[in-house]
mmCIF file of C-alpha atoms in Angstrom:
data_model
loop_
_atom_site.group_PDB
_atom_site.id
_atom_site.type_symbol
_atom_site.label_atom_id
_atom_site.label_comp_id
_atom_site.label_asym_id
_atom_site.label_seq_id
_atom_site.Cartn_x
_atom_site.Cartn_y
_atom_site.Cartn_z
ATOM 1 C CA GLU A 1 -11.557 -12.869 92.563
ATOM 2 C CA ASP A 2 -11.663 -15.424 89.725
ATOM 3 C CA ALA A 3 -10.886 -18.226 92.211
ATOM 4 C CA PHE A 4 -12.757 -20.903 90.227
ATOM 5 C CA TYR A 5 -13.052 -19.042 86.928
ATOM 6 C CA ASP A 6 -13.873 -21.397 84.014
ATOM 7 C CA CYS A 7 -13.733 -24.508 86.229
ATOM 8 C CA ARG A 8 -16.235 -26.484 84.159
ATOM 9 C CA GLN A 9 -15.704 -29.755 86.057
ATOM 10 C CA LEU A 10 -17.231 -28.176 89.162
ATOM 11 C CA ASN A 11 -20.849 -29.411 89.133
ATOM 12 C CA GLU A 12 -21.848 -29.222 92.798
ATOM 13 C CA VAL A 13 -20.715 -27.023 95.690
ATOM 14 C CA THR A 14 -21.524 -26.653 99.375
ATOM 15 C CA LEU A 15 -21.251 -23.203 100.918
ATOM 16 C CA GLY A 16 -20.336 -23.295 104.605
ATOM 17 C CA SER A 17 -22.292 -21.609 107.376
ATOM 18 C CA GLY A 18 -19.518 -19.075 108.047
ATOM 19 C CA LEU A 19 -19.341 -17.792 104.461
ATOM 20 C CA GLU A 20 -20.127 -14.075 104.288
ATOM 21 C CA GLU A 21 -18.896 -12.992 100.856
ATOM 22 C CA ILE A 22 -18.026 -14.306 97.395
ATOM 23 C CA LYS A 23 -15.894 -11.987 95.270
ATOM 24 C CA THR A 24 -16.916 -10.807 91.806
ATOM 25 C CA GLY A 25 -16.134 -13.353 89.088
ATOM 26 C CA ALA A 26 -15.154 -16.103 91.527
ATOM 27 C CA PHE A 27 -17.334 -18.673 89.724
ATOM 28 C CA GLU A 28 -17.656 -17.001 86.319
ATOM 29 C CA ASP A 29 -18.007 -19.478 83.416
ATOM 30 C CA CYS A 30 -18.487 -22.444 85.757
ATOM 31 C CA GLN A 31 -21.251 -24.967 85.120
ATOM 32 C CA ILE A 32 -22.400 -25.500 88.718
ATOM 33 C CA LYS A 33 -25.778 -27.246 88.692
ATOM 34 C CA ILE A 34 -26.317 -27.971 92.406
ATOM 35 C CA ILE A 35 -25.602 -25.600 95.293
ATOM 36 C CA ASN A 36 -25.966 -26.692 98.912
ATOM 37 C CA ASN A 37 -26.148 -23.426 100.807
ATOM 38 C CA LYS A 38 -25.510 -23.426 104.558
ATOM 39 C CA SER A 39 -24.565 -19.734 104.494
ATOM 40 C CA SER A 40 -26.783 -16.696 105.030
ATOM 41 C CA LEU A 41 -26.257 -15.591 101.411
ATOM 42 C CA VAL A 42 -29.500 -15.425 99.426
ATOM 43 C CA LEU A 43 -28.841 -17.102 96.073
ATOM 44 C CA THR A 44 -31.097 -16.903 93.021
ATOM 45 C CA LYS A 45 -30.913 -19.247 90.019
ATOM 46 C CA GLY A 46 -29.580 -17.461 86.939
ATOM 47 C CA SER A 47 -28.122 -14.581 88.935
ATOM 48 C CA ASN A 48 -24.658 -13.095 88.482
ATOM 49 C CA ASN A 49 -24.562 -12.033 92.149
ATOM 50 C CA TYR A 50 -22.016 -13.578 94.504
ATOM 51 C CA GLY A 51 -19.411 -14.294 91.861
ATOM 52 C CA ALA A 52 -21.967 -15.779 89.431
ATOM 53 C CA ILE A 53 -22.118 -18.978 91.490
ATOM 54 C CA ALA A 54 -25.823 -19.551 90.695
ATOM 55 C CA LYS A 55 -25.723 -18.441 87.061
ATOM 56 C CA ASN A 56 -26.251 -22.002 85.728
ATOM 57 C CA ALA A 57 -27.759 -23.560 88.857
ATOM 58 C CA GLN A 58 -30.661 -25.963 88.480
ATOM 59 C CA THR A 59 -31.013 -26.639 92.206
ATOM 60 C CA ILE A 60 -30.249 -24.488 95.245
ATOM 61 C CA ASN A 61 -30.705 -26.327 98.535
ATOM 62 C CA GLN A 62 -30.946 -23.970 101.508
ATOM 63 C CA ILE A 63 -29.643 -25.956 104.488
ATOM 64 C CA GLU A 64 -30.251 -24.732 108.036
#
């Protein structure tokens, strides 16, 4: 929980194919704009799900 809380320098992340869970608040108050998603997690822009990782996302790239 709160692993990257308020890490405003984090603008882009890549989620690995083995990722199964992101704890509540893990990315709260981050400004992540680009997410490269290799995982099976279904991310939605503006959502607080999965630790709020996509809360401020502008682009979510689903990578097979």
